[in-house]
Short mmCIF file of C-alpha atoms and ligand atoms in Angstrom, two decimals:
data_model
loop_
_atom_site.label_atom_id
_atom_site.label_comp_id
_atom_site.label_asym_id
_atom_site.label_seq_id
_atom_site.Cartn_x
_atom_site.Cartn_y
_atom_site.Cartn_z
CA MET T 1 5.73 18.70 16.79
CA ASN T 2 2.26 20.19 17.11
CA ASP T 3 1.78 23.80 16.05
CA PHE T 4 4.84 23.52 13.79
CA LEU T 5 5.36 26.79 11.96
CA TRP T 6 7.73 26.29 9.03
CA TRP T 7 9.58 29.59 9.11
CA ARG T 8 9.99 29.64 12.89
CA ASP T 9 10.55 25.97 13.70
CA GLY T 10 12.02 24.71 10.44
CA VAL T 11 15.42 24.97 8.75
CA ILE T 12 15.78 27.27 5.73
CA TYR T 13 18.36 26.29 3.10
CA GLN T 14 19.85 28.96 0.85
CA VAL T 15 20.29 27.91 -2.77
CA TYR T 16 22.62 30.13 -4.78
CA VAL T 17 20.88 28.93 -7.92
CA ARG T 18 23.66 29.57 -10.42
CA SER T 19 26.00 27.31 -8.44
CA PHE T 20 23.71 24.52 -7.27
CA ALA T 21 22.90 22.16 -10.14
CA ASP T 22 23.17 22.69 -13.90
CA GLY T 23 20.34 20.94 -15.73
CA ASN T 24 21.05 22.09 -19.30
CA GLY T 25 24.84 21.87 -19.42
CA ASP T 26 25.67 25.55 -19.94
CA GLY T 27 27.88 25.82 -16.85
CA LEU T 28 25.30 27.76 -14.81
CA GLY T 29 22.96 26.24 -12.27
CA ASP T 30 19.26 26.46 -13.12
CA LEU T 31 15.74 25.60 -11.96
CA PRO T 32 15.50 22.18 -13.68
CA GLY T 33 18.84 21.30 -12.03
CA LEU T 34 17.48 22.36 -8.65
CA ILE T 35 14.29 20.32 -9.19
CA SER T 36 16.44 17.25 -9.87
CA ARG T 37 18.05 17.68 -6.42
CA LEU T 38 14.88 18.17 -4.38
CA ASP T 39 14.97 14.60 -3.08
CA TYR T 40 18.44 15.22 -1.65
CA LEU T 41 17.16 18.38 0.09
CA SER T 42 14.13 16.57 1.37
CA ASP T 43 16.32 13.78 2.82
CA LEU T 44 18.52 16.40 4.45
CA GLY T 45 15.40 17.41 6.38
CA ILE T 46 15.14 21.09 5.49
CA ASP T 47 11.80 22.89 5.44
CA ALA T 48 12.24 25.75 3.00
CA LEU T 49 14.52 27.02 0.25
CA TRP T 50 15.59 30.62 -0.15
CA LEU T 51 16.55 31.11 -3.79
CA SER T 52 19.10 33.81 -4.56
CA PRO T 53 17.75 36.02 -7.38
CA ILE T 54 16.45 34.13 -10.42
CA TYR T 55 15.24 37.14 -12.42
CA PRO T 56 16.63 38.39 -15.74
CA SER T 57 19.83 40.25 -14.98
CA PRO T 58 22.88 41.56 -16.83
CA ASP T 59 24.88 40.18 -13.87
CA ALA T 60 26.76 43.34 -12.92
CA ASP T 61 26.17 42.00 -9.39
CA PHE T 62 25.27 38.41 -10.25
CA GLY T 63 21.51 38.65 -10.13
CA TYR T 64 21.26 41.47 -7.57
CA ASP T 65 20.83 43.84 -10.53
CA VAL T 66 17.33 42.90 -11.65
CA ALA T 67 16.11 43.85 -15.13
CA ASP T 68 12.59 42.40 -14.75
CA HIS T 69 11.12 41.46 -11.37
CA ALA T 70 8.30 39.35 -12.74
CA ALA T 71 10.17 36.85 -14.92
CA VAL T 72 12.80 34.12 -14.72
CA ASP T 73 16.17 34.65 -16.40
CA PRO T 74 16.16 32.32 -19.45
CA ARG T 75 19.52 30.95 -18.31
CA TYR T 76 17.77 29.60 -15.19
CA GLY T 77 14.62 28.40 -16.95
CA THR T 78 11.10 29.67 -17.51
CA LEU T 79 8.16 30.69 -15.39
CA GLY T 80 6.84 27.22 -16.21
CA ASP T 81 9.96 25.70 -14.64
CA PHE T 82 9.41 27.91 -11.63
CA ASP T 83 5.82 26.70 -11.25
CA ARG T 84 7.08 23.13 -11.51
CA LEU T 85 9.70 23.82 -8.83
CA LEU T 86 7.01 25.24 -6.58
CA ALA T 87 4.74 22.25 -7.09
CA GLU T 88 7.55 19.69 -6.65
CA ALA T 89 8.87 21.45 -3.55
CA HIS T 90 5.39 21.75 -2.02
CA ARG T 91 4.74 18.07 -2.72
CA ARG T 92 7.73 17.33 -0.47
CA GLY T 93 6.63 19.80 2.21
CA ILE T 94 9.34 22.32 1.22
CA ARG T 95 8.43 26.03 1.06
CA ILE T 96 9.94 28.51 -1.41
CA VAL T 97 11.30 31.91 -0.38
CA LEU T 98 12.31 34.36 -3.13
CA ASP T 99 14.99 37.01 -2.89
CA MET T 100 13.40 40.42 -3.52
CA VAL T 101 15.84 43.09 -4.62
CA MET T 102 13.81 46.27 -4.18
CA ASN T 103 16.36 48.86 -3.08
CA HIS T 104 17.68 49.18 -6.61
CA THR T 105 17.19 47.75 -10.09
CA SER T 106 19.55 47.07 -12.95
CA ASP T 107 20.37 50.09 -15.11
CA GLN T 108 18.90 47.92 -17.90
CA HIS T 109 15.49 47.73 -16.19
CA PRO T 110 12.81 49.41 -18.39
CA TRP T 111 11.99 51.72 -15.45
CA PHE T 112 15.51 53.08 -15.35
CA ARG T 113 15.89 53.27 -19.12
CA GLU T 114 12.79 55.43 -19.19
CA SER T 115 13.86 57.46 -16.16
CA ARG T 116 17.23 58.30 -17.66
CA SER T 117 15.86 58.99 -21.17
CA ASN T 118 15.20 62.68 -20.40
CA ARG T 119 14.58 64.99 -17.47
CA GLY T 120 10.91 65.28 -18.29
CA SER T 121 10.32 61.51 -18.46
CA ALA T 122 7.21 60.24 -16.67
CA ARG T 123 9.45 57.94 -14.66
CA ARG T 124 12.21 60.48 -13.94
CA ASP T 125 11.33 60.49 -10.22
CA TRP T 126 11.29 56.68 -9.99
CA TYR T 127 15.02 56.98 -9.22
CA ILE T 128 17.03 59.45 -7.17
CA TRP T 129 18.50 62.23 -9.31
CA SER T 130 20.44 65.26 -8.16
CA ASP T 131 22.28 68.21 -9.72
CA ARG T 132 25.01 67.96 -7.11
CA PRO T 133 26.35 64.79 -5.47
CA ASN T 134 26.48 64.74 -1.67
CA ASN T 135 29.22 62.84 0.21
CA TRP T 136 27.56 59.39 0.19
CA LYS T 137 29.71 56.46 -0.81
CA ALA T 138 28.84 53.25 -2.65
CA ALA T 139 29.28 50.09 -0.58
CA PHE T 140 31.33 48.60 -3.44
CA GLY T 141 33.68 51.60 -3.69
CA GLY T 142 33.73 55.19 -4.89
CA SER T 143 31.03 57.85 -4.81
CA ALA T 144 27.41 56.72 -4.63
CA TRP T 145 26.61 59.13 -7.47
CA GLU T 146 27.08 58.56 -11.19
CA HIS T 147 26.98 61.40 -13.66
CA ASP T 148 24.59 60.92 -16.56
CA ALA T 149 26.06 62.91 -19.43
CA ALA T 150 22.88 62.84 -21.53
CA THR T 151 20.69 64.57 -18.94
CA GLY T 152 23.39 66.37 -16.95
CA GLN T 153 22.33 65.03 -13.53
CA TYR T 154 23.69 62.43 -11.12
CA TYR T 155 21.82 59.28 -10.05
CA LEU T 156 22.27 57.49 -6.75
CA HIS T 157 23.56 53.92 -6.46
CA LEU T 158 24.52 52.44 -3.09
CA PHE T 159 26.13 49.42 -4.80
CA THR T 160 27.58 49.28 -8.36
CA ARG T 161 26.79 52.06 -10.82
CA GLN T 162 24.73 49.50 -12.76
CA GLN T 163 22.37 49.29 -9.73
CA PRO T 164 20.53 52.65 -9.49
CA ASP T 165 18.56 53.07 -6.23
CA VAL T 166 14.81 53.44 -6.75
CA ASN T 167 12.87 56.30 -5.18
CA TRP T 168 10.52 54.61 -2.71
CA ARG T 169 9.03 58.04 -1.91
CA SER T 170 7.21 58.00 -5.26
CA PRO T 171 3.68 56.59 -4.79
CA GLU T 172 3.90 54.96 -8.24
CA VAL T 173 7.12 53.18 -7.31
CA ARG T 174 5.60 51.97 -4.08
CA ALA T 175 2.54 50.62 -5.90
CA ALA T 176 4.64 48.99 -8.64
CA GLN T 177 6.94 47.31 -6.13
CA LEU T 178 4.04 45.97 -4.07
CA ASP T 179 2.58 44.62 -7.31
CA VAL T 180 5.75 42.58 -7.75
CA PHE T 181 5.15 40.93 -4.37
CA ARG T 182 1.55 40.29 -5.40
CA PHE T 183 2.68 38.68 -8.66
CA TRP T 184 4.76 36.06 -6.82
CA LEU T 185 2.24 35.60 -4.00
CA GLU T 186 -0.41 34.78 -6.57
CA ARG T 187 1.93 32.15 -8.04
CA GLY T 188 2.12 30.49 -4.63
CA VAL T 189 5.49 31.69 -3.29
CA ASP T 190 5.69 31.21 0.49
CA GLY T 191 7.95 34.05 1.50
CA PHE T 192 10.49 36.67 0.65
CA ARG T 193 14.00 37.60 1.68
CA LEU T 194 14.30 41.36 1.33
CA ASP T 195 17.67 42.51 0.07
CA VAL T 196 19.04 45.53 2.04
CA TYR T 197 15.50 46.50 3.02
CA ASN T 198 16.59 49.09 5.56
CA ALA T 199 18.20 51.17 2.82
CA TYR T 200 14.96 51.60 0.80
CA PHE T 201 14.41 55.15 2.05
CA LYS T 202 17.02 57.90 2.05
CA ASP T 203 16.94 61.29 3.72
CA ALA T 204 14.53 63.50 1.76
CA GLY T 205 17.03 66.39 1.79
CA LEU T 206 19.96 64.13 0.80
CA ARG T 207 22.06 65.50 3.66
CA ASP T 208 25.73 64.53 3.92
CA ASN T 209 26.61 61.67 6.25
CA PRO T 210 28.85 62.52 9.23
CA ARG T 211 32.37 61.16 9.03
CA LYS T 212 34.08 58.56 11.21
CA ALA T 213 37.25 56.47 11.16
CA GLY T 214 37.25 53.37 8.95
CA LEU T 215 39.05 51.40 6.28
CA ARG T 216 37.14 52.05 3.05
CA GLY T 217 35.36 55.28 2.09
CA PHE T 218 32.03 53.59 2.88
CA ASP T 219 33.21 52.66 6.38
CA ARG T 220 34.41 56.21 7.03
CA GLN T 221 30.84 57.49 7.40
CA HIS T 222 28.04 57.14 9.90
CA HIS T 223 25.19 55.96 7.71
CA LEU T 224 22.73 58.38 9.22
CA HIS T 225 21.04 59.66 6.10
CA ASP T 226 21.40 56.94 3.45
CA MET T 227 19.55 54.20 5.36
CA ASP T 228 17.26 53.44 8.34
CA GLN T 229 14.80 56.27 7.69
CA PRO T 230 11.47 56.36 9.62
CA GLU T 231 9.41 56.12 6.41
CA MET T 232 10.27 52.41 6.31
CA MET T 233 7.82 51.60 9.12
CA PRO T 234 4.57 52.52 7.34
CA LEU T 235 5.80 50.70 4.25
CA LEU T 236 6.46 47.56 6.30
CA ARG T 237 2.93 47.76 7.65
CA ASP T 238 1.53 47.84 4.09
CA LEU T 239 3.76 44.98 3.05
CA ARG T 240 2.78 42.90 6.08
CA ALA T 241 -0.92 43.52 5.44
CA LEU T 242 -0.39 42.26 1.90
CA LEU T 243 1.44 39.12 3.10
CA ASP T 244 -1.18 38.48 5.77
CA SER T 245 -3.91 38.51 3.16
CA TYR T 246 -2.49 35.09 2.11
CA PRO T 247 -2.12 32.11 4.47
CA GLU T 248 1.24 31.53 6.27
CA ARG T 249 3.43 33.82 4.21
CA TYR T 250 6.81 34.99 5.51
CA SER T 251 9.25 37.87 5.20
CA VAL T 252 12.87 37.98 6.37
CA GLY T 253 14.90 41.11 5.93
CA GLU T 254 18.60 41.42 5.21
CA THR T 255 19.46 44.14 7.70
CA TYR T 256 22.23 46.25 6.31
CA LEU T 257 24.91 47.09 8.91
CA ALA T 258 22.95 44.98 11.38
CA THR T 259 22.90 45.09 15.14
CA PRO T 260 20.37 43.11 17.20
CA ALA T 261 18.65 46.34 18.34
CA LYS T 262 18.33 47.71 14.80
CA THR T 263 17.13 44.34 13.52
CA VAL T 264 14.30 43.89 16.04
CA SER T 265 13.06 47.43 15.42
CA TYR T 266 11.90 46.26 11.98
CA CYS T 267 10.18 43.07 13.17
CA GLY T 268 6.83 42.43 14.77
CA PRO T 269 3.24 41.44 14.10
CA ASP T 270 2.72 44.40 11.75
CA LYS T 271 6.28 44.54 10.37
CA LEU T 272 8.67 41.85 9.15
CA HIS T 273 8.36 38.32 10.55
CA ALA T 274 12.13 38.18 11.01
CA ALA T 275 15.36 39.82 9.95
CA PHE T 276 19.02 38.88 9.98
CA SER T 277 21.14 40.20 12.82
CA PHE T 278 24.30 38.38 11.62
CA ASP T 279 25.52 37.81 15.17
CA PHE T 280 28.33 35.44 14.23
CA THR T 281 29.49 37.01 10.99
CA ARG T 282 30.83 40.46 11.63
CA SER T 283 30.95 42.80 8.70
CA ASP T 284 34.49 44.00 9.43
CA LEU T 285 35.86 40.71 8.05
CA VAL T 286 37.13 39.51 11.42
CA TYR T 287 35.45 36.35 12.59
CA PRO T 288 36.57 35.53 16.12
CA TRP T 289 36.13 31.91 17.12
CA ASN T 290 36.31 31.44 20.83
CA PRO T 291 33.71 30.52 23.42
CA SER T 292 33.74 33.81 25.28
CA TRP T 293 33.16 35.90 22.13
CA ILE T 294 30.40 33.56 20.97
CA ALA T 295 28.75 33.45 24.41
CA HIS T 296 28.86 37.21 24.50
CA ARG T 297 27.23 37.52 21.07
CA ILE T 298 24.52 34.99 22.01
CA ALA T 299 23.78 36.84 25.26
CA ALA T 300 23.55 40.19 23.44
CA ARG T 301 21.08 38.88 20.88
CA GLU T 302 19.05 36.84 23.38
CA SER T 303 18.40 39.82 25.62
CA VAL T 304 17.41 42.11 22.73
CA PHE T 305 15.25 39.58 20.84
CA ASN T 306 13.58 38.30 24.02
CA ALA T 307 12.74 41.78 25.25
CA ALA T 308 11.19 42.62 21.89
CA GLY T 309 9.40 39.26 21.53
CA VAL T 310 11.02 38.79 18.12
CA TRP T 311 12.13 35.40 16.82
CA PRO T 312 15.88 35.37 15.91
CA THR T 313 17.60 33.95 12.85
CA THR T 314 21.01 32.27 12.83
CA VAL T 315 23.49 32.58 9.96
CA MET T 316 27.00 31.18 9.81
CA SER T 317 27.55 31.43 6.03
CA ASN T 318 25.94 33.00 2.99
CA HIS T 319 26.79 34.21 -0.52
CA ASP T 320 28.47 37.37 0.79
CA LEU T 321 30.82 35.83 3.37
CA PRO T 322 33.79 33.47 3.45
CA ARG T 323 32.33 30.06 4.32
CA ALA T 324 32.28 29.14 8.02
CA ALA T 325 34.08 25.80 7.48
CA GLY T 326 37.10 27.56 6.05
CA ARG T 327 36.91 30.54 8.41
CA TYR T 328 37.56 28.36 11.41
CA SER T 329 39.77 25.56 10.12
CA ARG T 330 42.91 25.04 8.15
CA GLY T 331 43.08 22.14 5.72
CA GLU T 332 40.36 19.55 5.41
CA ASP T 333 39.64 18.77 9.05
CA ASP T 334 35.93 19.31 9.82
CA ALA T 335 35.97 19.50 13.61
CA ALA T 336 35.44 23.28 13.62
CA ALA T 337 32.80 22.98 10.88
CA ARG T 338 30.88 20.54 13.10
CA MET T 339 30.94 23.06 15.91
CA ALA T 340 29.70 25.84 13.63
CA MET T 341 26.94 23.52 12.40
CA ALA T 342 25.94 22.68 15.96
CA LEU T 343 25.69 26.37 16.81
CA LEU T 344 23.62 27.02 13.71
CA LEU T 345 21.17 24.24 14.51
CA ALA T 346 21.07 24.32 18.32
CA LEU T 347 20.70 28.02 19.05
CA ARG T 348 17.29 29.62 19.52
CA GLY T 349 16.24 30.99 16.15
CA THR T 350 15.62 29.94 12.57
CA PRO T 351 18.77 28.39 11.06
CA PHE T 352 19.73 29.51 7.54
CA LEU T 353 21.93 26.81 6.04
CA TYR T 354 23.98 27.87 2.99
CA TYR T 355 24.28 25.31 0.16
CA GLY T 356 27.35 23.14 0.62
CA GLU T 357 27.69 24.11 4.29
CA GLU T 358 26.43 20.62 5.13
CA ILE T 359 29.49 19.05 3.46
CA GLY T 360 31.90 21.70 4.76
CA MET T 361 32.65 23.26 1.38
CA ARG T 362 35.62 25.61 1.52
CA ASP T 363 36.09 28.82 -0.48
CA ILE T 364 37.91 28.54 -3.78
CA SER T 365 40.88 30.83 -4.27
CA LEU T 366 41.21 32.76 -7.50
CA ARG T 367 43.95 34.73 -9.20
CA ARG T 368 43.31 38.40 -9.69
CA ARG T 369 42.35 38.04 -13.34
CA GLU T 370 39.80 35.34 -12.46
CA ILE T 371 37.88 37.52 -9.98
CA LEU T 372 34.33 38.25 -11.13
CA ASP T 373 32.80 39.99 -8.12
CA PRO T 374 32.82 43.82 -8.41
CA PRO T 375 34.07 44.63 -4.87
CA GLY T 376 36.76 41.95 -5.28
CA LYS T 377 37.97 43.59 -8.49
CA LYS T 378 38.02 46.95 -6.76
CA TYR T 379 39.74 46.01 -3.51
CA TRP T 380 41.98 43.04 -4.43
CA PRO T 381 44.24 41.91 -2.68
CA VAL T 382 43.00 43.57 0.56
CA TYR T 383 39.56 42.09 -0.11
CA LYS T 384 39.18 39.39 -2.73
CA GLY T 385 35.42 39.62 -3.11
CA ARG T 386 32.73 36.99 -2.76
CA ASP T 387 33.46 34.56 -5.59
CA GLY T 388 35.21 32.26 -3.12
CA CYS T 389 32.02 31.17 -1.36
CA ARG T 390 29.98 30.84 -4.58
CA SER T 391 31.72 27.88 -6.24
CA PRO T 392 29.72 24.99 -7.72
CA MET T 393 28.08 22.50 -5.38
CA GLN T 394 30.19 19.36 -4.98
CA TRP T 395 27.86 16.48 -5.69
CA ASP T 396 30.31 13.67 -6.51
CA ASP T 397 33.82 12.96 -7.75
CA SER T 398 32.97 12.96 -11.46
CA GLU T 399 34.20 15.74 -13.74
CA HIS T 400 33.00 19.19 -12.57
CA ALA T 401 31.91 17.55 -9.31
CA GLY T 402 28.61 16.38 -10.81
CA PHE T 403 27.48 20.03 -10.97
CA SER T 404 27.54 20.31 -14.77
CA ARG T 405 28.63 18.45 -17.89
CA THR T 406 30.68 21.46 -18.94
CA ALA T 407 33.14 23.90 -17.35
CA PRO T 408 31.18 25.86 -14.74
CA TRP T 409 31.04 29.67 -14.45
CA LEU T 410 33.38 29.51 -11.42
CA PRO T 411 35.91 26.75 -10.83
CA VAL T 412 34.99 23.80 -8.65
CA HIS T 413 37.02 23.56 -5.43
CA PRO T 414 39.93 21.16 -6.06
CA ASP T 415 39.03 19.12 -2.97
CA PHE T 416 35.90 17.71 -4.68
CA PRO T 417 37.35 14.21 -5.25
CA ARG T 418 37.42 13.89 -1.43
CA ARG T 419 34.66 16.30 -0.40
CA SER T 420 31.25 15.73 -1.96
CA VAL T 421 27.69 14.75 -1.16
CA ALA T 422 28.32 11.26 -2.55
CA SER T 423 31.43 10.58 -0.48
CA GLN T 424 29.94 11.99 2.72
CA ALA T 425 26.56 10.29 2.33
CA ALA T 426 28.39 6.95 2.49
CA ASP T 427 30.32 7.90 5.64
CA PRO T 428 28.48 7.88 9.00
CA GLY T 429 31.29 9.98 10.51
CA SER T 430 31.02 12.77 7.91
CA LEU T 431 29.85 16.33 8.41
CA LEU T 432 26.88 15.57 6.15
CA SER T 433 25.81 12.66 8.37
CA PHE T 434 26.30 14.82 11.47
CA THR T 435 24.20 17.61 9.89
CA ARG T 436 21.41 15.18 8.98
CA SER T 437 21.39 13.76 12.50
CA LEU T 438 21.34 17.25 14.02
CA ILE T 439 18.43 18.36 11.84
CA SER T 440 16.46 15.25 12.70
CA LEU T 441 17.28 15.55 16.43
CA ARG T 442 16.16 19.17 16.29
CA ARG T 443 12.93 18.17 14.61
CA ALA T 444 12.27 15.50 17.27
CA THR T 445 13.24 17.67 20.24
CA PRO T 446 10.91 20.61 20.90
CA ALA T 447 13.35 21.97 23.53
CA LEU T 448 15.92 22.52 20.78
CA VAL T 449 13.45 24.41 18.63
CA LYS T 450 11.30 26.38 21.00
CA GLY T 451 13.12 26.11 24.31
CA ASP T 452 14.62 29.06 26.15
CA TYR T 453 18.34 29.62 26.05
CA ALA T 454 20.39 29.67 29.27
CA PRO T 455 24.18 29.82 29.47
CA VAL T 456 25.91 27.24 31.68
CA ALA T 457 29.15 27.87 33.60
CA ALA T 458 31.86 25.85 31.89
CA PRO T 459 35.61 25.36 32.14
CA ARG T 460 37.85 27.59 30.04
CA GLY T 461 37.62 26.76 26.35
CA VAL T 462 34.16 25.20 26.62
CA LEU T 463 30.88 26.78 25.52
CA ALA T 464 27.82 25.27 27.15
CA PHE T 465 24.17 26.18 27.24
CA LEU T 466 20.79 24.72 28.02
CA ARG T 467 17.83 24.81 25.70
CA GLY T 468 14.78 24.17 27.72
CA LEU T 469 11.11 23.82 28.10
CA PRO T 470 9.78 23.23 31.61
CA GLN T 471 9.29 19.49 30.97
CA ARG T 472 12.43 18.83 28.98
CA LYS T 473 15.86 20.41 28.82
CA VAL T 474 18.93 19.59 26.78
CA LEU T 475 22.55 20.54 27.33
CA VAL T 476 24.68 21.61 24.38
CA ALA T 477 28.42 21.60 25.14
CA MET T 478 31.29 22.40 22.79
CA ASN T 479 34.94 21.98 23.54
CA PHE T 480 36.98 24.53 21.58
CA GLY T 481 40.19 23.17 23.12
CA ARG T 482 42.52 20.43 21.92
CA ARG T 483 42.51 18.69 25.31
CA GLU T 484 39.74 16.72 26.96
CA ALA T 485 37.37 18.69 29.15
CA ALA T 486 34.56 17.86 31.55
CA LEU T 487 31.53 19.74 32.68
CA ASP T 488 29.43 19.42 35.82
CA LEU T 489 25.95 20.81 36.09
CA ASP T 490 24.66 22.48 39.21
CA PRO T 491 22.25 19.86 40.65
CA ALA T 492 19.70 22.62 41.17
CA VAL T 493 19.54 22.92 37.36
CA GLY T 494 19.18 19.21 36.69
CA MET T 495 21.01 15.93 36.13
CA ILE T 496 22.97 15.32 32.97
CA GLY T 497 21.54 12.27 31.25
CA ARG T 498 21.76 10.35 27.98
CA VAL T 499 23.88 11.54 25.06
CA LEU T 500 21.52 12.48 22.25
CA LEU T 501 24.23 13.34 19.74
CA SER T 502 27.99 13.72 19.60
CA SER T 503 30.22 15.05 16.84
CA GLN T 504 32.59 12.18 17.60
CA PRO T 505 31.10 8.74 17.25
CA GLY T 506 31.94 6.60 20.29
CA SER T 507 32.02 9.66 22.55
CA LYS T 508 32.93 9.07 26.19
CA GLY T 509 30.22 11.25 27.65
CA MET T 510 27.85 8.33 28.18
CA GLU T 511 27.95 8.49 31.93
CA ALA T 512 24.91 10.17 33.43
CA GLY T 513 25.75 13.03 35.77
CA ARG T 514 28.70 14.23 33.79
CA CYS T 515 29.55 15.62 30.43
CA GLU T 516 32.96 14.52 29.14
CA LEU T 517 34.24 16.18 26.00
CA GLY T 518 37.02 15.09 23.69
CA PRO T 519 39.11 17.69 21.86
CA LEU T 520 36.86 19.84 19.61
CA GLU T 521 33.86 17.68 20.48
CA VAL T 522 30.23 18.83 20.51
CA VAL T 523 27.81 16.88 22.68
CA ILE T 524 24.08 17.26 23.12
CA GLN T 525 22.74 15.52 26.24
CA GLU T 526 19.45 15.13 27.98
CA VAL T 527 18.98 16.90 31.30
CA THR T 528 16.54 15.47 33.80
CA ALA T 529 15.02 17.30 36.75
C1 NOJ W 1 23.03 42.25 -0.42
C2 NOJ W 1 23.23 40.96 -1.16
O1 NOJ W 1 23.29 39.91 -0.23
C3 NOJ W 1 24.51 41.12 -1.94
O2 NOJ W 1 24.91 39.92 -2.54
C4 NOJ W 1 24.30 42.20 -2.98
O3 NOJ W 1 25.53 42.43 -3.66
C5 NOJ W 1 23.83 43.50 -2.34
N1 NOJ W 1 22.80 43.30 -1.36
C6 NOJ W 1 23.28 44.44 -3.38
O4 NOJ W 1 22.05 43.93 -3.86
#
């Protein structure tokens, strides 16, 4: 493809480093382990890796509590290992995106230690201190304010109390944080994923949030004053100018409490390149799975992103959500996982593929005493936390699934003797083989990458859409039903042609002019004028 732009036209693969590959046998994934698996990632056909946080961290929130932004946690390796990863990835044409956690730090970060040391500390105003807590709640439960007995004030934390929120209104904080970006840009990092970027600024007067109905304390408020403040826009302009002073750098924001409209407001030529709108992963823990809901969500995002001229992103799974394969299927059948994969890779937007999604990894289930994730500990059994989707990558059927030589930090899913990279690589009918074929079809088919999206009228239970450029269109059809289905295309739109890919080898839909779908089948077909 000419004018290929990696972050727009490529596939970005999320590596949750501590669960991907353990190089030194301590039960935690690390950078040398990741380097040893780069050939696998290259064969899969991905274009970039987003690494979940690799910085020194006491792990109150598993890396999202950063104690030093400009270093690598010794458990993951060294800065030298990181440079080697960068060089080895670049040699294979793979870009590296780092996770930047800039809304808060660890309470063990030297900035916070100094800030909390006394009220007169030079860094007191690097965090948000108050004599009186307002009504804000922490996303992981309880008040967002923690009393500091030594200095008699409260500090703000939107997540755990070990993650104090920094005060982006301080010019020194702003300069120090931008220096962190510069540090990694100078090392050659290609882009950044910004953790909860839209919460950086809080209302200057710390006004109470209005109340609303909801399940947890955090959901019972309109988040009017603790996020989405106008001061974010000038900051994004400064950040973008910094990124643009290097060639082809990228930023993607994790929009907190995302909607398509909110997401696009932060993107543009002088703001973020892209941001997550999480269209298929609702935050209320209900994940509907039917063609009309999905078609509705696609239409909503298409109209908003198109009107704003912003390039969308597609996410089906990540380290905060139950994995898509398990959300939509019971047992080990992968038909629904194939459909989710086809959506991820055939919609308009940059696909973010979560490690293990390509082999349909399922969440592990843990007993209460095994739960590590803070919100899981707090809300169990109503909400069991996020450990389930963070289990070790299943490489093969050897002990610990080839992830490590020793017992890993979280248990391996017991299905690993049947579900692994090794077993699926050898099987042309596997989800891994389907994913590889989809990625390579996408790469070879500009209509699937850059083409417009247009819904197609389909029988009940079928989702169908066209991705098209004027010269070439393709039809993507998915049968959510357990009976066969067929689809006709209005001749004014075009003629259905050759099958380019089917989730069921030996698919019937070979006949030009018609699209025939088996139960739970996904077909991608050419459309001729
Ligand atoms: C969003 C991250 O994705 C999540 O894992 C983390 O717990 C919170 N931000 C706090 O950093």
